Short mmCIF file of C-alpha atoms and ligand atoms in Angstrom, two decimals:
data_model
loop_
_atom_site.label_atom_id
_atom_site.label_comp_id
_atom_site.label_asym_id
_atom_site.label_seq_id
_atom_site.Cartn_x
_atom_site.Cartn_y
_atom_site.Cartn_z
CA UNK A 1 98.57 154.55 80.13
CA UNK A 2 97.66 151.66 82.44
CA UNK A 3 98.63 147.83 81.66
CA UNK A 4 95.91 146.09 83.68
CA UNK A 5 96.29 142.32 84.27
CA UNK A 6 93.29 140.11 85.23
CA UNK A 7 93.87 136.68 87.40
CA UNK A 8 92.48 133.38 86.78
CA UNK A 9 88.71 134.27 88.59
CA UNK A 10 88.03 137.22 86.26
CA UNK A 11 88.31 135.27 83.37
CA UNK A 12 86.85 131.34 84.51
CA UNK A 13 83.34 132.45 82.32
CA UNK A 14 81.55 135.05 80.02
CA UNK A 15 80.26 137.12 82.71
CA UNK A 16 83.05 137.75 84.67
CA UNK A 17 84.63 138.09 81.37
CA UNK A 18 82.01 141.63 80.33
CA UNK A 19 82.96 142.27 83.67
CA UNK A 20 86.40 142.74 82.15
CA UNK A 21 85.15 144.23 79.59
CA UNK A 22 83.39 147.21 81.29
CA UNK A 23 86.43 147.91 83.33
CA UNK A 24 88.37 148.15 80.13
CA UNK A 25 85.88 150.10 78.26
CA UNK A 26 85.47 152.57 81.33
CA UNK A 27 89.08 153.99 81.20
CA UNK A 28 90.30 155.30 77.91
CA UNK A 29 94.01 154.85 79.87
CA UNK A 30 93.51 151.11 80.01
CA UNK A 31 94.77 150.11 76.93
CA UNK A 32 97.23 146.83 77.69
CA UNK A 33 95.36 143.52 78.93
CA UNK A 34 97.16 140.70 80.59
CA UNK A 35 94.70 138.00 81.14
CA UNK A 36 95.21 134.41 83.00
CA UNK A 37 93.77 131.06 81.72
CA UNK A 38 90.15 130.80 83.12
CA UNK A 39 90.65 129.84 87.05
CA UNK A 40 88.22 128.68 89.49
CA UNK A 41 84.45 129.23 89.13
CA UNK A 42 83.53 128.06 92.37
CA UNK A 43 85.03 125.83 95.25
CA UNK A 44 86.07 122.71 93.85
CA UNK A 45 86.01 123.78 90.07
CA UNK A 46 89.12 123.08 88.24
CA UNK A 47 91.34 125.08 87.02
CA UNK A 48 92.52 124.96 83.19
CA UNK A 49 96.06 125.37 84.02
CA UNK A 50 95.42 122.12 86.14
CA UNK A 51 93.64 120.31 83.42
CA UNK A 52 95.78 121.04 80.65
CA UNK A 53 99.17 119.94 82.96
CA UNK A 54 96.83 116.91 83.71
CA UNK A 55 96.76 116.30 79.64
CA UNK A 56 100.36 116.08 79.58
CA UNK A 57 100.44 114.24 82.93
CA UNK A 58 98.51 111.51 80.86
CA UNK A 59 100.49 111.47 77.63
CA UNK A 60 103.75 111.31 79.57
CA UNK A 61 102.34 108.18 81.43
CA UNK A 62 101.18 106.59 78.16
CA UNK A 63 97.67 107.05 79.07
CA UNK A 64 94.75 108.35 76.78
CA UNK A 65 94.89 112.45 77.42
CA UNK A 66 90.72 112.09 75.95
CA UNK A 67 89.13 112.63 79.35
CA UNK A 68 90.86 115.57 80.09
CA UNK A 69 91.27 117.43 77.06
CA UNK A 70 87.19 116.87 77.03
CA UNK A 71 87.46 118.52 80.15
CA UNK A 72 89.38 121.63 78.54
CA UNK A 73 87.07 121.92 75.78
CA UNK A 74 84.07 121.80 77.50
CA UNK A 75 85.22 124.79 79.51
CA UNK A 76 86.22 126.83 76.84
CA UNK A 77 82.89 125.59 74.87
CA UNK A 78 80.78 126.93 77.92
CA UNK A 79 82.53 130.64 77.67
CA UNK A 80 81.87 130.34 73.84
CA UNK A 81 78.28 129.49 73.96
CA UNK A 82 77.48 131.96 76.85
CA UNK A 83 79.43 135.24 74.57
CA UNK A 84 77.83 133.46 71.19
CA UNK A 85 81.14 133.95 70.02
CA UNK A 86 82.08 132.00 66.43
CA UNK A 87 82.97 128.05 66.84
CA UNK A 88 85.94 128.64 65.12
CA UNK A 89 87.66 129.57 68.11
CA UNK A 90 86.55 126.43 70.59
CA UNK A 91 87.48 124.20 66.91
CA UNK A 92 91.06 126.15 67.15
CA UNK A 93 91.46 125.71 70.35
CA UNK A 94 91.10 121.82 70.36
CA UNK A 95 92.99 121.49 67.34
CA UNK A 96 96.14 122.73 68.54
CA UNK A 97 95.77 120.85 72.22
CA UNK A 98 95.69 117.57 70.10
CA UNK A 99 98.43 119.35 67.93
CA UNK A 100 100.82 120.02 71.01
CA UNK A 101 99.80 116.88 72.93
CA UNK A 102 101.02 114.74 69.91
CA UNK A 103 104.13 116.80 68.47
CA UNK A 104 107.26 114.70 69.26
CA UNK A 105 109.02 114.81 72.87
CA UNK A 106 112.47 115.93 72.50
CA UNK A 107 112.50 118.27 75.27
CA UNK A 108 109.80 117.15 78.34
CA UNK A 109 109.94 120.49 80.06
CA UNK A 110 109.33 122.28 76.81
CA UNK A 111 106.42 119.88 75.74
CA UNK A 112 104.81 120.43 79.44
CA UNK A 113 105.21 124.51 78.73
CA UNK A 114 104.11 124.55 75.34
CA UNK A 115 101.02 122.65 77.10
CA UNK A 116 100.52 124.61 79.91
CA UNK A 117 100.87 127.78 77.90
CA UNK A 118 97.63 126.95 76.04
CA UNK A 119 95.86 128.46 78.71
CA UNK A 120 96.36 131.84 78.96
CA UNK A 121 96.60 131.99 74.88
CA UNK A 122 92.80 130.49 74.40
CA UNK A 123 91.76 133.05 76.99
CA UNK A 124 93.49 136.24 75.79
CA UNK A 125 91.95 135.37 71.92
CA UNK A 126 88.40 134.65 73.18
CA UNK A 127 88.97 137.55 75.00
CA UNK A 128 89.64 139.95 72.49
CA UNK A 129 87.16 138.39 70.13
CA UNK A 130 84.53 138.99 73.03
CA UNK A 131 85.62 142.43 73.35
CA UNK A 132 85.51 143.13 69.48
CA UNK A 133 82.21 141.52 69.33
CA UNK A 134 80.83 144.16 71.77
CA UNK A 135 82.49 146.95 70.15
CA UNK A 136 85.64 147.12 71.56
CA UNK A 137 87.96 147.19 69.04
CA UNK A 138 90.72 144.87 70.42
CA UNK A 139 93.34 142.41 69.25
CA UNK A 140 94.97 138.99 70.50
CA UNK A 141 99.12 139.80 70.40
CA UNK A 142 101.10 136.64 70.71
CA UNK A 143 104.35 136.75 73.02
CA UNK A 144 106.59 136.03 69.61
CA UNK A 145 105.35 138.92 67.60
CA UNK A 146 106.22 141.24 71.14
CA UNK A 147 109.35 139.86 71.13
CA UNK A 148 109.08 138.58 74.61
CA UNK A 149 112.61 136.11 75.22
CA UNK A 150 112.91 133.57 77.66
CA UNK A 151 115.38 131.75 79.01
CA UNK A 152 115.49 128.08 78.32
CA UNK A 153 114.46 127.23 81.85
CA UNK A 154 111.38 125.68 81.27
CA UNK A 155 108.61 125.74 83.95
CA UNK A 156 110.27 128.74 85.48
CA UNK A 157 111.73 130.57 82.37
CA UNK A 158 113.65 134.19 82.96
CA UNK A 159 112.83 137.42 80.62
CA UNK A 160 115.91 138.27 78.57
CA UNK A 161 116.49 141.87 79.12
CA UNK A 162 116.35 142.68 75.25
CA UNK A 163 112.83 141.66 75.33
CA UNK A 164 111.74 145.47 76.96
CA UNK A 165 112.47 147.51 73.60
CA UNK A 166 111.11 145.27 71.42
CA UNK A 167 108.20 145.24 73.77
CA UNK A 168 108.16 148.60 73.59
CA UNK A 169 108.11 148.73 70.20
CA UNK A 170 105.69 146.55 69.00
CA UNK A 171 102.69 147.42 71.38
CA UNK A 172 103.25 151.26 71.68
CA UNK A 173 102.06 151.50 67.62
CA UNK A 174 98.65 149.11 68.03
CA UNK A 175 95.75 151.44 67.64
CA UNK A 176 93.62 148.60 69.51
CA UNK A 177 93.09 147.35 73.00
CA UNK A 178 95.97 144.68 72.67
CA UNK A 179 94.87 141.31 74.76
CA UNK A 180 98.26 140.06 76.15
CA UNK A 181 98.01 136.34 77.35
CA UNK A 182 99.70 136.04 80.88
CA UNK A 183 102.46 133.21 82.24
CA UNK A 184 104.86 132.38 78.38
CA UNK A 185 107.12 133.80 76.19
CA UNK A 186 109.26 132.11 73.66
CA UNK A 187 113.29 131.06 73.65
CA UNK A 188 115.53 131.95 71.56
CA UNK A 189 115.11 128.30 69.67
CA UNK A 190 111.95 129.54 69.04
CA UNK A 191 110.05 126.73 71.43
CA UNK A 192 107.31 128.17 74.59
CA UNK A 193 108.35 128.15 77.75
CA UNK A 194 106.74 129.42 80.73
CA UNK A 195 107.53 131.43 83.99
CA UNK A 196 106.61 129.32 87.75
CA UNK A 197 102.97 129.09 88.64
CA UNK A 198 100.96 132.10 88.96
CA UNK A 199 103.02 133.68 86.51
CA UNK A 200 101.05 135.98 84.77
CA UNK A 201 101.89 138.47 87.35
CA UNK A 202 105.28 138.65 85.74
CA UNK A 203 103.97 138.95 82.63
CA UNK A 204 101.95 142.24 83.72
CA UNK A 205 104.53 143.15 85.45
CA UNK A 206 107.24 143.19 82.45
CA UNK A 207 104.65 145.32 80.27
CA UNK A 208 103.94 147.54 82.47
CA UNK A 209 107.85 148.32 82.80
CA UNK A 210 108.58 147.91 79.07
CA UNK A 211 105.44 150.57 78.26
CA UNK A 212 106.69 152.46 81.46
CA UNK A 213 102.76 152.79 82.27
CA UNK A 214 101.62 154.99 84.78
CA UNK A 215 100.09 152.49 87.01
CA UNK A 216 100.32 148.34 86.48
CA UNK A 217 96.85 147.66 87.84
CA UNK A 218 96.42 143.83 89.09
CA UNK A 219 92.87 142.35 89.14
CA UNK A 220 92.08 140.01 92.09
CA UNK A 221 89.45 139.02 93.76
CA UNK A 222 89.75 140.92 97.09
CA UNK A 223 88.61 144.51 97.65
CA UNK A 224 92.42 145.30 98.73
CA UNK A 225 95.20 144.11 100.73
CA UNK A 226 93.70 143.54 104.49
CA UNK A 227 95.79 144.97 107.34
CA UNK A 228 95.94 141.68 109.31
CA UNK A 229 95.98 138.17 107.31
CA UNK A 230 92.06 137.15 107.25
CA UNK A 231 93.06 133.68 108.38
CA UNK A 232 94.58 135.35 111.42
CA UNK A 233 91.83 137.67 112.27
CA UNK A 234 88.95 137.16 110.18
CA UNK A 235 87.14 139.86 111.71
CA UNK A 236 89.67 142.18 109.31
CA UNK A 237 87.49 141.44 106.06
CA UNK A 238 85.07 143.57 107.60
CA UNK A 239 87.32 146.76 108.18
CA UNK A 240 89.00 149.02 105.38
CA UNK A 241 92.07 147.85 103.25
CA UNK A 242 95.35 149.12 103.41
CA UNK A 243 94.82 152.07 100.81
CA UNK A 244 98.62 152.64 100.03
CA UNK A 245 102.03 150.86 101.24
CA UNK A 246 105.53 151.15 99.84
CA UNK A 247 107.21 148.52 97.97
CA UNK A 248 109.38 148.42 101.57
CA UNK A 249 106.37 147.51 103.14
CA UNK A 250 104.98 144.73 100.63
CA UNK A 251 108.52 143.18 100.58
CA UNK A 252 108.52 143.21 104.71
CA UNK A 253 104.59 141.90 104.59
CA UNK A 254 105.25 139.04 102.02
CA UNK A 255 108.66 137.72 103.65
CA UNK A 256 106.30 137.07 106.64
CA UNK A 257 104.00 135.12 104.28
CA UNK A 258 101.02 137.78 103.99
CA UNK A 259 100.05 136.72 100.26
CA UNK A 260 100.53 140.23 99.16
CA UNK A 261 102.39 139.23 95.42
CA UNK A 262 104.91 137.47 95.13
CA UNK A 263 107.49 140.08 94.95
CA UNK A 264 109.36 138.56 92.43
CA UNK A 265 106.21 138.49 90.68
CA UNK A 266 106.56 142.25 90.41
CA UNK A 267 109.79 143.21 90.46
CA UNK A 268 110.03 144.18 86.73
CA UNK A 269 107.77 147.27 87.92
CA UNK A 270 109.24 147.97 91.03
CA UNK A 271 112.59 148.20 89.21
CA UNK A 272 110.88 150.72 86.67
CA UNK A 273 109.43 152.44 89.93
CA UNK A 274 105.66 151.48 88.43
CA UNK A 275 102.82 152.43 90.88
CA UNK A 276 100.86 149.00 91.40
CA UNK A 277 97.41 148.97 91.97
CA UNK A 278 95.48 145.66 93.23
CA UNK A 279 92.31 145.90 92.70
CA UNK A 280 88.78 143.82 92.72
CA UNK A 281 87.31 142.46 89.56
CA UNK A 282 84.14 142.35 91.38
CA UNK A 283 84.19 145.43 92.79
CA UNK A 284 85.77 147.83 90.45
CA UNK A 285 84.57 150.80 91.91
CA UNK A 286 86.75 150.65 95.12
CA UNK A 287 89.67 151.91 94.88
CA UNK A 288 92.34 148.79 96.17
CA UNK A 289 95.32 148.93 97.17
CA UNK A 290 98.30 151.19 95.68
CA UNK A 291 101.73 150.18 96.28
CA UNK A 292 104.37 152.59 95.86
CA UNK A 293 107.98 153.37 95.67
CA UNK A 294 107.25 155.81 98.41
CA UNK A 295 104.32 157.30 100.29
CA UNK A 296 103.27 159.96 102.92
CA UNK A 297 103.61 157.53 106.30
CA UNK A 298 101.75 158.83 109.15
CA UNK A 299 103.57 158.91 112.16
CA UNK A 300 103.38 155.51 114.26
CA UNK A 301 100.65 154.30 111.77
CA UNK A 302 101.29 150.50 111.66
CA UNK A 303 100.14 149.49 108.07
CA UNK A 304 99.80 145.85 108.41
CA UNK A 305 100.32 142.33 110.48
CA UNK A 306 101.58 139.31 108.89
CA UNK A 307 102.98 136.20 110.42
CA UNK A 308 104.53 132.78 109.96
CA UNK A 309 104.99 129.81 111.78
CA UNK A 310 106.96 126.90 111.99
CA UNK A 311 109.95 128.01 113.15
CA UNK A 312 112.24 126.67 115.53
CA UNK A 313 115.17 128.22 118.65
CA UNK A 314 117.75 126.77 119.32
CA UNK A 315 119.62 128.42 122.11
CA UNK A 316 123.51 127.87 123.07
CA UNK A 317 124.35 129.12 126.81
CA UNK A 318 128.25 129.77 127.59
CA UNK A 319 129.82 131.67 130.46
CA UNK A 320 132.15 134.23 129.24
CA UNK A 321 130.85 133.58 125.59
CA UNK A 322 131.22 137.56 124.42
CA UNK A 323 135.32 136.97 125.05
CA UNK A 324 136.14 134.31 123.16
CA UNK A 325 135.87 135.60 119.38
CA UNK A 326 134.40 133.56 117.02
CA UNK A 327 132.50 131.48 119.12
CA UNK A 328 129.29 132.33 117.35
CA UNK A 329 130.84 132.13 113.64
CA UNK A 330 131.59 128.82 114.44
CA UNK A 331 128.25 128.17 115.88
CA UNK A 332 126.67 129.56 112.31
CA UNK A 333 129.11 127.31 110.36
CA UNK A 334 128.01 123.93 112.09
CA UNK A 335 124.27 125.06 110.88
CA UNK A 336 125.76 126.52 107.67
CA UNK A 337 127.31 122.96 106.75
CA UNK A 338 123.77 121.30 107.39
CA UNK A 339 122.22 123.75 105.29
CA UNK A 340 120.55 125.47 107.60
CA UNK A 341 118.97 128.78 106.70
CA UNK A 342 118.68 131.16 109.38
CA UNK A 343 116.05 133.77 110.18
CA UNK A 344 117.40 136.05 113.26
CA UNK A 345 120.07 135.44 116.01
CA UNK A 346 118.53 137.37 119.49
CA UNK A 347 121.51 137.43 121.64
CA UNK A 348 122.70 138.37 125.15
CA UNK A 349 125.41 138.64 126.69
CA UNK A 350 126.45 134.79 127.35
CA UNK A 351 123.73 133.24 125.48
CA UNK A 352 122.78 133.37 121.75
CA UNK A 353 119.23 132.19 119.98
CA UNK A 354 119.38 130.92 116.51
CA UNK A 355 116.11 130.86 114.59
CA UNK A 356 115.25 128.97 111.94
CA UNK A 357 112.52 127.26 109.72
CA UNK A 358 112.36 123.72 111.82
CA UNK A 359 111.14 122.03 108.47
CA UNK A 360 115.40 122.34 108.55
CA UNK A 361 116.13 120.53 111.78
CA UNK A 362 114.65 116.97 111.08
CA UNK A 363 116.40 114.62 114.29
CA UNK A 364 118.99 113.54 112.41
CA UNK A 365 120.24 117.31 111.94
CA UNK A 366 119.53 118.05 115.32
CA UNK A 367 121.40 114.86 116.34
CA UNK A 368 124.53 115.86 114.17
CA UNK A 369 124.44 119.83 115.19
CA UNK A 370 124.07 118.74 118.76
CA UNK A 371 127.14 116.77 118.47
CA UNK A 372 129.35 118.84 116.80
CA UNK A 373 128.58 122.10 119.49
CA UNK A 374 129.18 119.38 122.68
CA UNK A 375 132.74 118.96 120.73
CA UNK A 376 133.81 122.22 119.20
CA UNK A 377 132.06 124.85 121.43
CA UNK A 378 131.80 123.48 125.03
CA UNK A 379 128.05 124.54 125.88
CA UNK A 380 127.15 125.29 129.17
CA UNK A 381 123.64 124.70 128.20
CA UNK A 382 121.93 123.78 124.60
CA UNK A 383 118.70 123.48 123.72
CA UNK A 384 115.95 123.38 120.69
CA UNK A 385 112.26 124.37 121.19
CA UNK A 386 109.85 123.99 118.48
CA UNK A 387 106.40 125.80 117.79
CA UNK A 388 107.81 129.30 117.58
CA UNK A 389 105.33 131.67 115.39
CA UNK A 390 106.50 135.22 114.22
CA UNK A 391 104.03 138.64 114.17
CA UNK A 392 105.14 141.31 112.39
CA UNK A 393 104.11 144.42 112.36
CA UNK A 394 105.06 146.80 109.33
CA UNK A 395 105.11 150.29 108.80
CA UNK A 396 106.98 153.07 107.55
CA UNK A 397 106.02 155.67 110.15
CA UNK A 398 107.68 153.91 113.50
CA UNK A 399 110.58 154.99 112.18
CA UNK A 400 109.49 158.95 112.71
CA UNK A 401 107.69 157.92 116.27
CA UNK A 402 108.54 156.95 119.75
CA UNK A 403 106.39 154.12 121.59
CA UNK A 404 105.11 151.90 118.55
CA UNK A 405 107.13 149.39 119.85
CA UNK A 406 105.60 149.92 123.36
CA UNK A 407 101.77 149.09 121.79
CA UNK A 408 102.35 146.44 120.16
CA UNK A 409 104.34 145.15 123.36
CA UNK A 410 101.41 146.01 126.03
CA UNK A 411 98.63 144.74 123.58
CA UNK A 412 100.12 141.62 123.25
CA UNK A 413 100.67 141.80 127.18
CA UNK A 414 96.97 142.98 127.86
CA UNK A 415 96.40 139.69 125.84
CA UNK A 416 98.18 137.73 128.15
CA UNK A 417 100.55 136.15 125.40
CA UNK A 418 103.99 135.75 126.59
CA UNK A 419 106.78 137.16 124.20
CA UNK A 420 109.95 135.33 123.91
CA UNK A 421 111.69 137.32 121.65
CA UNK A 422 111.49 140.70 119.52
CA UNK A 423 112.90 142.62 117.08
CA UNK A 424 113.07 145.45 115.86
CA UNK A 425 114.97 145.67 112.07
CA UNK A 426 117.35 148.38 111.77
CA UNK A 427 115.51 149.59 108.60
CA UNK A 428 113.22 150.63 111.26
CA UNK A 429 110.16 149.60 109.18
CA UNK A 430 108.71 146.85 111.10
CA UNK A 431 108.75 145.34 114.62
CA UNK A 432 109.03 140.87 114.51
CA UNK A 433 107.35 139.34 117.87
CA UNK A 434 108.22 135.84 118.32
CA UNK A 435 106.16 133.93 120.03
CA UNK A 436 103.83 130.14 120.58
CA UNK A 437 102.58 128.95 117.50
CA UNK A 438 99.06 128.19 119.60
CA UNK A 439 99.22 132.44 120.41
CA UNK A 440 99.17 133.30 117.20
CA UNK A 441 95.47 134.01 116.30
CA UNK A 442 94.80 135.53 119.97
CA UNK A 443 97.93 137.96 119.09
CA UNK A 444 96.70 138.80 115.52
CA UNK A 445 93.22 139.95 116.84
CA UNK A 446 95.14 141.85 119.98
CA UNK A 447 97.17 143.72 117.41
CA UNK A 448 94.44 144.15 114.93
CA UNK A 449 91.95 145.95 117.81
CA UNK A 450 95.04 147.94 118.75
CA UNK A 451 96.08 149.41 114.91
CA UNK A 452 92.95 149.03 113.10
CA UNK A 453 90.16 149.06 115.34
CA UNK A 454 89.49 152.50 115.77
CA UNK A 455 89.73 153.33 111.91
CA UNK A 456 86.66 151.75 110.98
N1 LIG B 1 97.55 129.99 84.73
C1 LIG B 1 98.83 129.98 85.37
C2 LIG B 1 98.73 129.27 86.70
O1 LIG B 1 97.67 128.79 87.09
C3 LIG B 1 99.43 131.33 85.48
C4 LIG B 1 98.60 132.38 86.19
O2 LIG B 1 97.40 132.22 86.36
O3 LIG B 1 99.15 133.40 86.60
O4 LIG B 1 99.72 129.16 87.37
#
């Protein structure tokens, strides 16, 4: 059984919505639908998440919510009109936006989710209706009759782990395609609340575990995951996907802010060890990208390049520093106590690096930190440089080969970009370059020609 969820640009009008429906209808194992509220239709185009917290943005202000609520209806009207589905449903669906923009205030968070969650609701019922109307026999199941709990934390509400039997229960016995909407559940109290943005991932994600499904397949818009970040190396759009990485890899990819998922986005199925399949509205005849709990690695294969600037160095110099004990715990305290979060420490013997986000080290920080080490720790030398970008490059087969390390070091050398720091995690999974923020697109194509290149 597959639990297949479908983002905001498979659902934004009627025909990418039979698209849906021809994806459903061509695997008898696709029987659980998590669908988004309708997204973008173009560039520019709004999105109905947007309008709807817009709505609410107007009530709240004591303005007149008309203009956008027109806005919502119209786009739900055009998806109507275009599936000839029955009026009753565009009537519905501006009767209870009135409805939930006027019911009384006691909680704002849970008015704004209760809002928001309008969305994904409208979709998944004109979606089912669509579906039924072509002969797919299919049904709309509200998160309340599943059973699905929240927590109380509205705008970025937690599943309460009782939620996965009832779950369980209540969609294993519908004979029907169920139509799950995506993002909400319900608290205890019995009000709507929602997860963060983008959160019908979660929701997919949750079924998928609850059903124990054999594969949670995600519907995007991309073909599959690209080895190298197209806004690093554009040219990588072109080449093949990655066809399978391990969750290891996605978490390693993501942290260096390749837009994989968010992984907590997915965790529900990686905890149930769910195979997770992104795949391509569009396109549904490729194949995407599968990640696993674990995989066949080929030896030395790199499986993909992310990276992530904006980081910052600062470097502390002492003579002697590896005798005197402590002397870098108290370095990581004086950054502790400003609240700075810290991404790797390269050190030698007298010197140590400490690298961090430098969003963290506004001049006043830097001021205070700068202080307090000329006091406490007796520098030889300190400095900061900004403008520090990180590459990484991930893959579970360095860890069976010699001389990955070595290719990724000479192609970024045959590049002429100059490498001021590197690292190698002991998980032996992926290999972190540091170097000039301006390098970083020159490096990205260096490493793509080097990995990818000759797979096309
Ligand atoms: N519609 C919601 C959002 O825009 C949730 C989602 O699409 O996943 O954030």
């Amino acid at each position: 059984m597959k639990v297949c969820k479908f983002g905001g640009s498979s659902v934004a009008d009627a025909a990418q919505i039979l698209k849906i429906l021809d994806i459903v209808r061509s695997d008898a194992a696709r029987r659980i639908v998590v669908v988004s509220a309708p997204g973008q239709r173009n560039k520019g185009d709004d999105k109905v998440t947007d309008l709807l917290i817009a709505c609410a943005a107007d009530v709240l202000a004591g303005r007149d919510p008309a203009g956008n609520v027109a806005r919502v209806v119209a786009r739900y009207e055009s998806i109507r009109a275009d599936l000839d589905l029955p009026h009753a449903l565009v009537e519905g669906t501006e009767a209870e936006l009135r409805r939930r923009l006027a019911a009384p205030r006691e909680h704002e968070g849970a008015f704004l989710d209760a809002v928001k969650a309008l969305g994904e609701e409208q979709s998944a019922r004109f979606c089912a209706s669509a579906f039924t109307a072509h002969g797919l026999p299919s049904v709309y199941v509200d998160p309340r009759d599943a059973g699905m709990l929240l927590s109380e934390e509205f705008g970025s509400a937690r599943l309460l782990p009782e939620s996965y039997s009832r779950i369980k229960a209540k969609l294993s016995t519908i004979p029907e395609i169920v139509v799950f909407p995506g993002f909400y559940g319900y608290t205890r109290s019995g009000r709507i609340a929602t997860f963060s943005r983008g959160g019908s991932d979660i929701t997919g994600a949750i079924l998928a575990a609850a059903l124990e499904a054999d594969v949670y397949e995600n519907f995007t818009d991309v073909d599959a995951v690209y080895p190298v970040d197209p806004r690093l190396c554009p040219e990588a759009v072109g080449g093949e996907g990655i066809a399978e990485m391990t969750y290891a890899e996605m978490r390693e990819l993501s942290y260096a802010g390749f837009a994989v998922f968010h992984e907590e986005a997915v965790l529900p199925a990686i905890r149930a060890k769910i195979p997770i399949n992104i795949r391509n509205t569009n396109h549904p005849e490729q194949p995407g990208t599968m990640v696993l709990p674990s995989r066949k690695s080929v030896p030395g294969r790199v499986n993909g390049i992310a990276s992530t600037a904006g980081f910052g160095a600062l470097f502390v110099e002492k003579w002697l520093m590896n005798r005197e004990i402590g002397y870098v715990a108290k370095l990581l305290d004086i950054l502790a106590r400003e609240g700075v979060s810290i991404e790797c420490m390269p050190a030698g013997v007298d010197s140590v690096t400490v690298v961090f986000r430098d969003e963290q080290f506004p001049d006043s920080v830097r001021e205070r930190v700068f202080a307090r080490i000329d006091a406490e720790l007796s520098p030889d030398h300190v400095s900061y440089s900004r403008g520090i970008a990180f590459l990484v490059a991930v893959g579970e087969g360095m860890r069976t080969t010699v001389g990955t390390c070595l290719r990724v070091v000479s192609a970024l050398s045959r590049a002429g970009i100059n490498l001021q720091m590197i690292n190698q995690g002991s998980s032996e999974l992926s290999i972190m370059c540091g170097i000039r923020d301006d390098d970083l697109k020159a490096a990205g194509q260096a490493l793509y020609a080097e990995f990818f290149k000759e797979r096309h």
